[in-house]
Amino acid sequence: MASVRAASRGITVYSLAAFLCLLLLLTWTLIWSSATLKVDRLIHDRWVSLSLREPPSDIVVAGIDPESLSALGRWPWPRNIQALLFERLADMQVKAVVVDLIYTERSDSQANDQKLVDAIERLPMVFLPVLTEGTQGNSFTEKLPLPQLSRAATDLGHINLPIDSDGIVRRFHLKAGSPSPHWSAMALAALEHIEPNADDILRSLPGRRSPSATAQMVWQGDYEVHIPFYGPRESFRTLSVLNIINGRVDPEALKDKIVFVGMLSTGLNDIVPSPVSARNQSIPGVEVHANVYAALRDKSLITAIDLRWNLLWGAVLLPLMMLLYSRARMQWLLLLAVGGALLPIFVSFLLYRFSQLWFAPLSVSVPVLVSYLLWSWNRLDFINRFIERETLDMSAQVQRTDYTHNTLLAEFFETASKHLPIKGWRFSAKGEEFSGGEAIAERDEIDIHEQWLHANGVYRKRYPTPGRLSISLIVDSPYVAGEITDYVDSLARVQERIEPSRLSGSIERLQSNAVKLSDQMEWLRSVQKFSETIMAGSSAGFMVWNSAGELINSNIKIYSWFPDLPSEALLCDFLEVVGKGAVDTVDEERLARLVLHGESSRVTFTQDEQEYVISFDTVGEHLKDRLICASVIDVTDIRSVERARSEMVEYLSHDLRSPLISSMYLLEDLETSLSNDGVEATEKVQLNIKRSLTMMDDLLQVAKADTLSAENFDELLLNDVLDNAMDQLAPQAQSRSIALEQPDSQCEVWLDGDPGLLERAVVNVIGNAIKYSEDGKRVVVAMELSDNEQMVTVSVQDEGVGIDSAIIGDIFKRFKRDARVAKQFKGIGLGLALVAKVVSQHGGSVEAESEGQGTCIKMRLPIKFVEYSLDEQAASVGRSIQ
């Protein structure tokens, strides 16, 4: 039910689509209201500043600067002086002159006007401006230059500079006029006549088109472009008009140049702010036209993208951000949102720099940031509601004990003092005092700190709890005192008393709820760990399924007993494996009673001489809640002991009696015989008696090994065990010229065990090596440390007949022998069985290796500790018994 409730408040496809539509509506609102226009303009100006470049060298600005006005008088100058300027330019063989000066009215002297006309006619190309008066969108009037000047000029063009609402000139119309945009910009008009490839530019003019005007006498602009300024004021080569008139300019400096003539002095209403004004000061209008002309020629004018395309940008970017939000980790969401918001800005710069397009990015970037805020709010609200609901549900299920009662802590110390080296204890809390064991003197609380202090054999600590809990301990063993104090600190009976400071605790509701849920989850994890520890450490195997037969849980032991089980074994898989060796199988009827009715059952399973008892039980009253549990107990050892006892009795009653009876008959024959055969008969009697005694001794040792317990182990030196075993067998080896060798050992290995049985096990292994070896061979007894000196391996290597590979895995079982040598070498098969039993009882393992000829028996035993001798004379040295 919890998952259904959580899903009902989660983000679905429908809610995600609604959220996306809301963000797109926000994008449209930002576009419609121009809410981001001011910041977008700042970004545009920044792109202009980052895109500055070297202006062309063939464009020169001839400016009427303050120096010229100071020398020649206030503007306007007499037309004859202005004519002198154009005459000088004609003499210098300029390529063209673009004039940003108004000549719509006659001067006081007609002769001077004619001189100006004559001077202009001398120039190869001259372009004059059309004066417009009015405000954009309202009634406009157009005033042309004087008729004689218009006839003398190569072409006319408008010089209107639209100023944005923040007072900065960024845009320009290549076509404009009233009522229709019939005038080319003066820079465009000049380009049409000056540049040889002007037709290519004119066929595909840049700029955003404007709809046709419906009102009469309204100024209309077309082909709107943004000006990519080459630089701040005076980026183009600038010359003073005074210097040109006075002949102080080298004619070669202006030969074949395009000269823009206009005002450079402030105060004459022809200085405008621009995106690059911050670098210096406002830029003259004539330089603006020079920038437009140069940008037209190198095709770098910027066209603004229609803001309606921003909706498409949002429709692509916002779903991508939604996808990233839903998949990314919480700590990455802010970086993703910032990256998503910066992406349109970065794309805007790339478009401006490399595609000559202006894309206003903020109407897309702002919704990305808003999407992060709304998504985070929804996620946090969902998480908080979920935590509160789960905390409430779990509070009803988790039955926790109030561990703050002093009696519970006192019970802990009473119990711990019986099992841990705690000789005395004392604690006080909530005005109560408890103590036990050796008496501990009282101490002023001012001397007890919030950490464990050790003084005079007493460990003391005061905890930051409302009840002023203080604990004092006398620990008998200083080596474990730290672990005991850490154990006390970790007790729930101590931790639940500690309350966090109001200043250090979280004041945020979500975090507080998360802490509560974390505490409850920690308790459940401890319960789970407790149950898993029990399952893992149990001597029985467990498997649990639901009513559909799906595996819920299991421990590793059951897979070691049943290696054929798949990793996620179904109930039917387990029953199939069990059915192959079960004495009484679980048929369909019993399975139905087990699953549907919860009826328990038990079967016995045998596999490779291993015997198990399998119990099936169920938990849960209803089918939807029912769990089917299988517990498996290994009863092989119990059965083996029972069989061994019966077999031992059989051997004692039959095989051991036969040699004795034979001995009796031989003795009778000996009594009636007086021939030399008596000696031979006596030897046979002795041989039979020795064989019987050996078998009886083996049986007694096996019986003793079956009852061996670690409680009766003593500390022993393994080196002595090996030496004693080799000394016992030295005469037997010498009689057959077999060399017993033991490599050098520079350490003493100590174990916990039974020295007698260990020695007997080693004697059995070395004795077999001598027994199954030919005369003159050698037997090597070695000792090697492994697993970081946690284990020692005793290996016995011979050069004998070897062991058949078909039986090598069974030679450590009782009464198992190699059939190839059974007739040649007498025995009953208890020697290696005794070895395996003794090593196993000591927590070790034994294995045999044989590759055709020769056998190596390896016994691995756990080490208690190892001592290394610095004196080579005191160290154990290798032995060789010839």
Coordinates of N, CA and C in Angstrom, one line a residue, residues 141-210:
T141 N 8.7 63.4 -41.6 CA 8.9 64.2 -42.8 C 10.3 63.9 -43.3
E142 N 10.4 63.9 -44.6 CA 11.7 63.7 -45.2 C 12.2 64.9 -45.9
K143 N 13.4 65.4 -45.7 CA 14.0 66.5 -46.3 C 15.2 66.2 -47.1
L144 N 15.2 66.4 -48.4 CA 16.3 66.1 -49.2 C 17.3 67.2 -49.2
P145 N 18.6 67.0 -49.6 CA 19.5 68.0 -49.8 C 19.1 69.0 -50.9
L146 N 19.7 70.2 -51.0 CA 19.4 71.1 -52.0 C 19.4 70.5 -53.4
P147 N 18.5 70.9 -54.3 CA 18.4 70.2 -55.6 C 19.7 70.1 -56.3
Q148 N 20.5 71.2 -56.3 CA 21.7 71.2 -57.1 C 22.7 70.2 -56.4
L149 N 22.7 70.1 -55.1 CA 23.5 69.2 -54.4 C 23.1 67.7 -54.6
S150 N 21.8 67.5 -54.7 CA 21.3 66.2 -54.9 C 21.7 65.7 -56.3
R151 N 21.6 66.7 -57.3 CA 22.1 66.3 -58.6 C 23.5 66.0 -58.7
A152 N 24.3 66.7 -57.9 CA 25.8 66.5 -57.9 C 26.2 65.2 -57.2
A153 N 25.4 64.8 -56.2 CA 25.7 63.6 -55.5 C 25.5 62.3 -56.3
T154 N 26.3 61.3 -55.9 CA 26.1 60.0 -56.6 C 24.8 59.4 -56.2
D155 N 24.5 59.4 -54.9 CA 23.3 58.8 -54.4 C 23.0 59.4 -53.1
L156 N 21.7 59.2 -52.6 CA 21.3 59.7 -51.3 C 20.9 58.4 -50.4
G157 N 21.0 58.7 -49.2 CA 20.6 57.6 -48.2 C 20.2 58.1 -46.9
H158 N 19.4 57.3 -46.1 CA 19.0 57.8 -44.8 C 20.1 57.5 -43.8
I159 N 20.1 58.3 -42.8 CA 21.1 58.2 -41.7 C 20.4 58.1 -40.4
N160 N 19.2 57.7 -40.3 CA 18.4 57.6 -39.1 C 19.0 56.4 -38.2
L161 N 19.3 56.8 -37.0 CA 19.9 55.8 -36.0 C 18.8 55.5 -34.9
P162 N 18.2 54.4 -34.9 CA 17.2 54.1 -33.9 C 17.8 53.9 -32.5
I163 N 17.3 54.5 -31.5 CA 17.9 54.4 -30.2 C 17.0 53.6 -29.3
D164 N 17.6 52.6 -28.7 CA 16.8 51.7 -27.8 C 16.3 52.4 -26.6
S165 N 15.4 51.8 -25.8 CA 14.8 52.4 -24.7 C 15.8 52.7 -23.6
D166 N 17.0 52.1 -23.6 CA 18.0 52.4 -22.6 C 19.0 53.5 -23.1
G167 N 18.7 54.1 -24.3 CA 19.5 55.2 -24.8 C 20.7 54.7 -25.6
I168 N 20.8 53.5 -26.0 CA 22.0 53.0 -26.7 C 21.6 52.6 -28.1
V169 N 22.5 52.9 -29.1 CA 22.3 52.6 -30.5 C 22.9 51.2 -30.7
R170 N 22.1 50.2 -31.0 CA 22.6 48.8 -31.3 C 22.1 48.4 -32.7
R171 N 21.0 49.0 -33.1 CA 20.3 48.5 -34.3 C 20.4 49.5 -35.5
F172 N 20.1 49.1 -36.6 CA 20.1 49.9 -37.8 C 19.3 49.3 -38.9
H173 N 18.6 50.2 -39.7 CA 17.8 49.7 -40.8 C 18.5 49.9 -42.1
L174 N 18.7 48.9 -42.8 CA 19.3 49.0 -44.1 C 18.4 49.7 -45.1
K175 N 17.1 49.6 -44.9 CA 16.1 50.2 -45.7 C 15.1 50.9 -44.8
A176 N 14.7 52.2 -45.1 CA 13.8 52.9 -44.3 C 13.2 54.0 -45.1
G177 N 12.0 54.5 -44.6 CA 11.4 55.6 -45.3 C 10.0 55.8 -44.8
S178 N 9.3 56.8 -45.3 CA 7.9 57.0 -45.0 C 7.1 57.3 -46.2
P179 N 6.1 56.6 -46.5 CA 5.4 55.6 -45.7 C 5.9 54.2 -45.9
S180 N 6.9 54.0 -46.8 CA 7.5 52.7 -47.0 C 9.0 52.9 -47.0
P181 N 9.7 51.8 -46.7 CA 11.1 51.9 -46.6 C 11.8 51.9 -48.0
H182 N 11.7 53.1 -48.6 CA 12.2 53.2 -50.0 C 13.6 53.8 -50.0
W183 N 14.1 54.2 -48.9 CA 15.5 54.8 -48.9 C 16.5 53.7 -48.4
S184 N 17.5 53.6 -49.1 CA 18.6 52.7 -48.6 C 19.4 53.5 -47.6
A185 N 20.0 52.8 -46.6 CA 20.9 53.5 -45.7 C 22.0 54.1 -46.5
M186 N 22.6 55.2 -46.0 CA 23.6 55.9 -46.8 C 24.8 54.9 -46.9
A187 N 25.1 54.1 -45.9 CA 26.2 53.1 -46.1 C 25.9 52.1 -47.2
L188 N 24.6 51.7 -47.2 CA 24.2 50.7 -48.3 C 24.3 51.3 -49.6
A189 N 23.8 52.6 -49.7 CA 23.8 53.3 -51.0 C 25.2 53.5 -51.5
A190 N 26.2 53.8 -50.6 CA 27.6 53.9 -51.0 C 28.1 52.6 -51.4
L191 N 27.7 51.5 -50.7 CA 28.3 50.2 -51.1 C 27.8 49.8 -52.5
E192 N 26.6 50.1 -52.9 CA 26.0 49.8 -54.2 C 26.9 50.3 -55.3
H193 N 27.5 51.5 -55.1 CA 28.3 52.2 -56.2 C 29.8 51.9 -56.0
I194 N 30.2 51.7 -54.8 CA 31.7 51.6 -54.6 C 32.2 50.2 -54.8
E195 N 31.6 49.2 -54.3 CA 32.1 47.9 -54.3 C 31.7 47.2 -55.5
P196 N 32.7 46.5 -56.2 CA 32.4 45.8 -57.4 C 31.5 44.6 -57.2
N197 N 31.5 43.9 -56.0 CA 30.7 42.8 -55.8 C 29.4 43.1 -55.0
A198 N 29.0 44.3 -55.2 CA 27.8 44.8 -54.4 C 26.6 44.0 -54.8
D199 N 26.5 43.5 -56.0 CA 25.3 42.8 -56.4 C 25.1 41.5 -55.6
D200 N 26.1 40.8 -55.2 CA 26.0 39.6 -54.4 C 25.4 40.0 -53.0
I201 N 25.9 41.1 -52.5 CA 25.4 41.5 -51.2 C 24.0 42.0 -51.2
L202 N 23.6 42.7 -52.3 CA 22.3 43.2 -52.4 C 21.2 42.1 -52.6
R203 N 21.7 41.0 -53.3 CA 20.7 39.9 -53.5 C 20.3 39.2 -52.2
S204 N 21.1 39.3 -51.2 CA 20.8 38.6 -49.9 C 21.2 39.5 -48.8
L205 N 20.4 40.6 -48.7 CA 20.6 41.6 -47.6 C 20.4 40.9 -46.3
P206 N 21.3 41.1 -45.3 CA 21.0 40.6 -43.9 C 19.9 41.4 -43.2
G207 N 19.5 41.0 -42.1 CA 18.6 41.7 -41.3 C 17.2 41.1 -41.2
R208 N 16.5 41.5 -40.2 CA 15.1 41.0 -40.0 C 14.1 41.9 -40.7
R209 N 13.2 41.2 -41.5 CA 12.3 42.0 -42.3 C 11.1 42.5 -41.4
S210 N 10.5 43.6 -41.8 CA 9.4 44.2 -41.0 C 8.2 44.1 -41.8

